PDB file of C-alpha atoms and ligand atoms in Angstrom:
ATOM      1  CA  MET A  13       1.571-106.633  12.805  1.00 55.00           C
ATOM      2  CA  ALA A  14       1.889-105.759  15.232  1.00 67.00           C
ATOM      3  CA  ALA A  15       3.059-101.625  15.669  1.00 76.00           C
ATOM      4  CA  ARG A  16       6.868-101.516  16.807  1.00 87.00           C
ATOM      5  CA  LEU A  17       6.979-100.163  20.551  1.00 88.00           C
ATOM      6  CA  THR A  18       9.107 -98.048  21.935  1.00 92.00           C
ATOM      7  CA  ARG A  19      10.111 -97.314  25.556  1.00 92.00           C
ATOM      8  CA  PHE A  20      10.608 -94.208  26.495  1.00 91.00           C
ATOM      9  CA  SER A  21      10.334 -92.378  30.556  1.00 92.00           C
ATOM     10  CA  VAL A  22       8.892 -89.175  32.092  1.00 90.00           C
ATOM     11  CA  SER A  23       9.709 -86.792  34.079  1.00 93.00           C
ATOM     12  CA  VAL A  24       6.034 -85.523  35.568  1.00 93.00           C
ATOM     13  CA  ASP A  25       5.256 -83.260  39.256  1.00 94.00           C
ATOM     14  CA  SER A  26       3.916 -86.561  40.987  1.00 94.00           C
ATOM     15  CA  ASP A  27       0.371 -84.668  42.192  1.00 94.00           C
ATOM     16  CA  LEU A  28      -0.260 -84.398  38.324  1.00 93.00           C
ATOM     17  CA  LEU A  29       0.497 -88.380  38.374  1.00 92.00           C
ATOM     18  CA  LYS A  30      -1.757 -89.218  40.447  1.00 92.00           C
ATOM     19  CA  SER A  31      -4.360 -86.760  39.089  1.00 93.00           C
ATOM     20  CA  PHE A  32      -3.976 -88.924  35.740  1.00 92.00           C
ATOM     21  CA  PHE A  33      -4.243 -92.062  37.178  1.00 90.00           C
ATOM     22  CA  GLY A  34      -7.409 -91.505  39.537  1.00 91.00           C
ATOM     23  CA  MET A  35      -8.648 -89.939  35.508  1.00 91.00           C
ATOM     24  CA  ALA A  36      -7.362 -93.606  33.838  1.00 90.00           C
ATOM     25  CA  ARG A  37      -9.005 -95.671  36.747  1.00 90.00           C
ATOM     26  CA  LYS A  38     -12.043 -93.554  35.909  1.00 90.00           C
ATOM     27  CA  HIS A  39     -12.242 -94.550  32.318  1.00 87.00           C
ATOM     28  CA  GLY A  40     -11.493 -98.447  32.454  1.00 89.00           C
ATOM     29  CA  TRP A  41      -8.370 -97.831  31.168  1.00 85.00           C
ATOM     30  CA  ARG A  42      -5.922-100.699  31.896  1.00 82.00           C
ATOM     31  CA  ASN A  43      -2.849 -99.816  33.115  1.00 87.00           C
ATOM     32  CA  ARG A  44      -0.698 -96.322  32.182  1.00 87.00           C
ATOM     33  CA  SER A  45       0.691 -97.029  29.129  1.00 89.00           C
ATOM     34  CA  GLU A  46      -2.749 -97.953  27.731  1.00 89.00           C
ATOM     35  CA  ALA A  47      -3.585 -94.577  29.715  1.00 90.00           C
ATOM     36  CA  LEU A  48      -0.884 -92.780  28.218  1.00 90.00           C
ATOM     37  CA  ARG A  49      -1.231 -93.609  24.475  1.00 90.00           C
ATOM     38  CA  ASN A  50      -4.936 -92.908  25.327  1.00 88.00           C
ATOM     39  CA  VAL A  51      -4.346 -89.214  26.149  1.00 89.00           C
ATOM     40  CA  MET A  52      -1.470 -88.643  23.029  1.00 89.00           C
ATOM     41  CA  ARG A  53      -3.909 -90.290  20.391  1.00 84.00           C
ATOM     42  CA  ALA A  54      -7.027 -87.377  21.688  1.00 81.00           C
ATOM     43  CA  ALA A  55      -4.419 -84.797  21.543  1.00 81.00           C
ATOM     44  CA  LEU A  56      -3.525 -85.717  17.837  1.00 79.00           C
ATOM     45  CA  VAL A  57      -6.417 -85.420  16.688  1.00 74.00           C
ATOM     46  CA  ARG A  58      -7.552 -82.258  18.420  1.00 73.00           C
ATOM     47  CA  ASP A  59      -4.139 -80.351  16.897  1.00 73.00           C
ATOM     48  CA  GLU A  60      -5.455 -81.839  13.624  1.00 69.00           C
ATOM     49  CA  TRP A  61      -8.668 -80.475  14.397  1.00 66.00           C
ATOM     50  CA  GLN A  62      -6.852 -76.236  15.112  1.00 68.00           C
ATOM     51  CA  GLY A  63      -5.075 -77.062  12.842  1.00 68.00           C
ATOM     52  CA  ASN A  64      -5.773 -76.394   8.340  1.00 80.00           C
ATOM     53  CA  ALA A  65      -7.865 -79.903   7.871  1.00 85.00           C
ATOM     54  CA  GLU A  66     -10.196 -79.880   6.311  1.00 90.00           C
ATOM     55  CA  ILE A  67     -13.362 -81.465   7.817  1.00 91.00           C
ATOM     56  CA  VAL A  68     -16.646 -82.512   6.501  1.00 94.00           C
ATOM     57  CA  GLY A  69     -19.705 -83.381   8.250  1.00 95.00           C
ATOM     58  CA  THR A  70     -23.606 -82.137   9.225  1.00 97.00           C
ATOM     59  CA  VAL A  71     -24.545 -79.535  12.047  1.00 97.00           C
ATOM     60  CA  THR A  72     -28.037 -80.730  13.255  1.00 98.00           C
ATOM     61  CA  ILE A  73     -29.958 -78.393  14.796  1.00 97.00           C
ATOM     62  CA  VAL A  74     -33.452 -77.754  16.824  1.00 97.00           C
ATOM     63  CA  TYR A  75     -35.458 -75.132  16.670  1.00 96.00           C
ATOM     64  CA  ASP A  76     -38.907 -73.202  16.759  1.00 94.00           C
ATOM     65  CA  HIS A  77     -39.683 -71.579  13.645  1.00 91.00           C
ATOM     66  CA  HIS A  78     -42.572 -69.482  15.824  1.00 91.00           C
ATOM     67  CA  ARG A  79     -39.343 -67.859  17.119  1.00 90.00           C
ATOM     68  CA  ARG A  80     -38.862 -64.039  15.005  1.00 88.00           C
ATOM     69  CA  GLU A  81     -36.137 -64.087  12.921  1.00 93.00           C
ATOM     70  CA  LEU A  82     -34.587 -66.620  13.759  1.00 95.00           C
ATOM     71  CA  THR A  83     -34.763 -68.996  10.596  1.00 94.00           C
ATOM     72  CA  GLU A  84     -33.215 -65.290   9.311  1.00 95.00           C
ATOM     73  CA  ARG A  85     -30.752 -65.520  11.248  1.00 96.00           C
ATOM     74  CA  LEU A  86     -29.910 -68.768  11.012  1.00 96.00           C
ATOM     75  CA  THR A  87     -30.144 -68.375   6.825  1.00 96.00           C
ATOM     76  CA  SER A  88     -28.305 -65.577   7.231  1.00 97.00           C
ATOM     77  CA  ILE A  89     -25.111 -67.644   8.483  1.00 97.00           C
ATOM     78  CA  GLN A  90     -25.276 -70.502   6.777  1.00 97.00           C
ATOM     79  CA  HIS A  91     -25.466 -67.223   3.478  1.00 97.00           C
ATOM     80  CA  ASP A  92     -22.146 -65.835   5.362  1.00 97.00           C
ATOM     81  CA  HIS A  93     -20.435 -68.730   4.733  1.00 96.00           C
ATOM     82  CA  HIS A  94     -21.956 -70.047   1.008  1.00 96.00           C
ATOM     83  CA  ASP A  95     -18.618 -71.769   0.851  1.00 96.00           C
ATOM     84  CA  ALA A  96     -18.631 -74.227   3.361  1.00 97.00           C
ATOM     85  CA  VAL A  97     -21.977 -75.194   3.478  1.00 97.00           C
ATOM     86  CA  LEU A  98     -22.877 -77.736   0.719  1.00 97.00           C
ATOM     87  CA  ALA A  99     -26.201 -78.190   1.099  1.00 97.00           C
ATOM     88  CA  THR A 100     -29.150 -78.086   3.757  1.00 96.00           C
ATOM     89  CA  THR A 101     -32.053 -80.231   4.887  1.00 97.00           C
ATOM     90  CA  HIS A 102     -34.862 -79.038   6.577  1.00 96.00           C
ATOM     91  CA  ILE A 103     -38.020 -81.524   7.969  1.00 97.00           C
ATOM     92  CA  HIS A 104     -41.112 -79.613   9.960  1.00 96.00           C
ATOM     93  CA  LEU A 105     -40.713 -82.259  12.861  1.00 96.00           C
ATOM     94  CA  ASP A 106     -44.389 -81.716  14.197  1.00 96.00           C
ATOM     95  CA  HIS A 107     -46.216 -78.135  14.520  1.00 95.00           C
ATOM     96  CA  ASP A 108     -44.236 -76.498  15.657  1.00 94.00           C
ATOM     97  CA  ASN A 109     -40.619 -77.492  16.095  1.00 96.00           C
ATOM     98  CA  CYS A 110     -37.643 -78.364  12.258  1.00 96.00           C
ATOM     99  CA  LEU A 111     -34.854 -80.124  12.404  1.00 97.00           C
ATOM    100  CA  GLU A 112     -32.040 -78.521  10.380  1.00 97.00           C
ATOM    101  CA  MET A 113     -29.024 -80.586   8.552  1.00 98.00           C
ATOM    102  CA  ILE A 114     -26.675 -78.350   7.171  1.00 98.00           C
ATOM    103  CA  ALA A 115     -24.008 -79.753   5.268  1.00 98.00           C
ATOM    104  CA  VAL A 116     -20.520 -78.039   5.806  1.00 97.00           C
ATOM    105  CA  ARG A 117     -16.794 -78.331   4.069  1.00 96.00           C
ATOM    106  CA  GLY A 118     -13.527 -76.655   4.875  1.00 94.00           C
ATOM    107  CA  ARG A 119     -11.269 -76.075   7.213  1.00 91.00           C
ATOM    108  CA  ALA A 120     -11.719 -76.683  10.350  1.00 89.00           C
ATOM    109  CA  MET A 121     -11.415 -73.979  12.704  1.00 87.00           C
ATOM    110  CA  LYS A 122     -13.975 -72.167  10.565  1.00 91.00           C
ATOM    111  CA  VAL A 123     -16.845 -75.394   9.923  1.00 93.00           C
ATOM    112  CA  GLN A 124     -16.569 -74.904  14.127  1.00 90.00           C
ATOM    113  CA  ALA A 125     -17.059 -71.608  13.685  1.00 92.00           C
ATOM    114  CA  ILE A 126     -20.320 -71.635  12.079  1.00 95.00           C
ATOM    115  CA  ALA A 127     -21.572 -74.155  13.636  1.00 95.00           C
ATOM    116  CA  ASP A 128     -20.572 -72.600  17.126  1.00 93.00           C
ATOM    117  CA  ALA A 129     -22.494 -70.018  15.568  1.00 95.00           C
ATOM    118  CA  LEU A 130     -25.668 -71.695  14.017  1.00 96.00           C
ATOM    119  CA  ILE A 131     -25.997 -73.731  17.279  1.00 94.00           C
ATOM    120  CA  GLY A 132     -25.567 -70.594  19.790  1.00 93.00           C
ATOM    121  CA  THR A 133     -28.159 -68.552  18.088  1.00 94.00           C
ATOM    122  CA  ARG A 134     -30.686 -67.566  20.463  1.00 92.00           C
ATOM    123  CA  GLY A 135     -33.818 -69.632  20.067  1.00 93.00           C
ATOM    124  CA  VAL A 136     -32.246 -73.162  18.869  1.00 95.00           C
ATOM    125  CA  LYS A 137     -32.776 -75.825  21.021  1.00 96.00           C
ATOM    126  CA  HIS A 138     -30.174 -78.405  20.320  1.00 95.00           C
ATOM    127  CA  GLY A 139     -27.155 -78.325  18.303  1.00 95.00           C
ATOM    128  CA  LYS A 140     -23.924 -80.421  17.446  1.00 95.00           C
ATOM    129  CA  LEU A 141     -21.320 -81.054  14.859  1.00 94.00           C
ATOM    130  CA  THR A 142     -20.229 -84.648  13.683  1.00 93.00           C
ATOM    131  CA  ALA A 143     -17.391 -83.898  11.814  1.00 90.00           C
ATOM    132  CA  ALA A 144     -14.386 -86.366   9.804  1.00 88.00           C
ATOM    133  CA  THR A 145     -11.661 -85.424   8.872  1.00 84.00           C
ATOM    134  CA  THR A 146     -10.471 -85.910   5.262  1.00 85.00           C
ATOM    135  CA  GLY A 147      -6.798 -85.952   5.049  1.00 81.00           C
ATOM    136  CA  ARG A 148      -6.141 -83.490   2.711  1.00 83.00           C
ATOM    137  CA  LYS A 149      -3.987 -79.803   4.551  1.00 81.00           C
ATOM    138  CA  LEU A 150      -5.392 -76.433   3.440  1.00 81.00           C
ATOM    139  CA  SER A 151      -2.476 -73.962   3.193  1.00 76.00           C
TER     140      SER A 151
HETATM  141 NI1   NI B  14     -40.253 -75.739   9.734  1.00 95.56          NI
END
């Protein structure tokens, strides 16, 4: 079933419009309506993430365990946020490198902050948070 379409008009600065359609072309969006729909959807997702939405996901990090006190620092961050850290899987990749997958669940902003702290710890070579919203709003 097709969603009902609504047409609306907007007023916008011509330079802003030109830049916007330049970006839309770069992304290969076929027309103005598609470009605007894509940007609106992205803004809605971002808004949900910044609010009280609950997310669940994993933080994946790669690091050298020989690096002084790095393992302790990473463990300490996880203990500081034990309510949001569900489980950790540690894989010894090779002689030097470790891969850790940390399952997390909680308020989007908090989970993002924990991920930033882990990924931003000096000595972490690579890191990424992958998450989805659960559909729950936390008060
Ligand atoms: Ni290891």
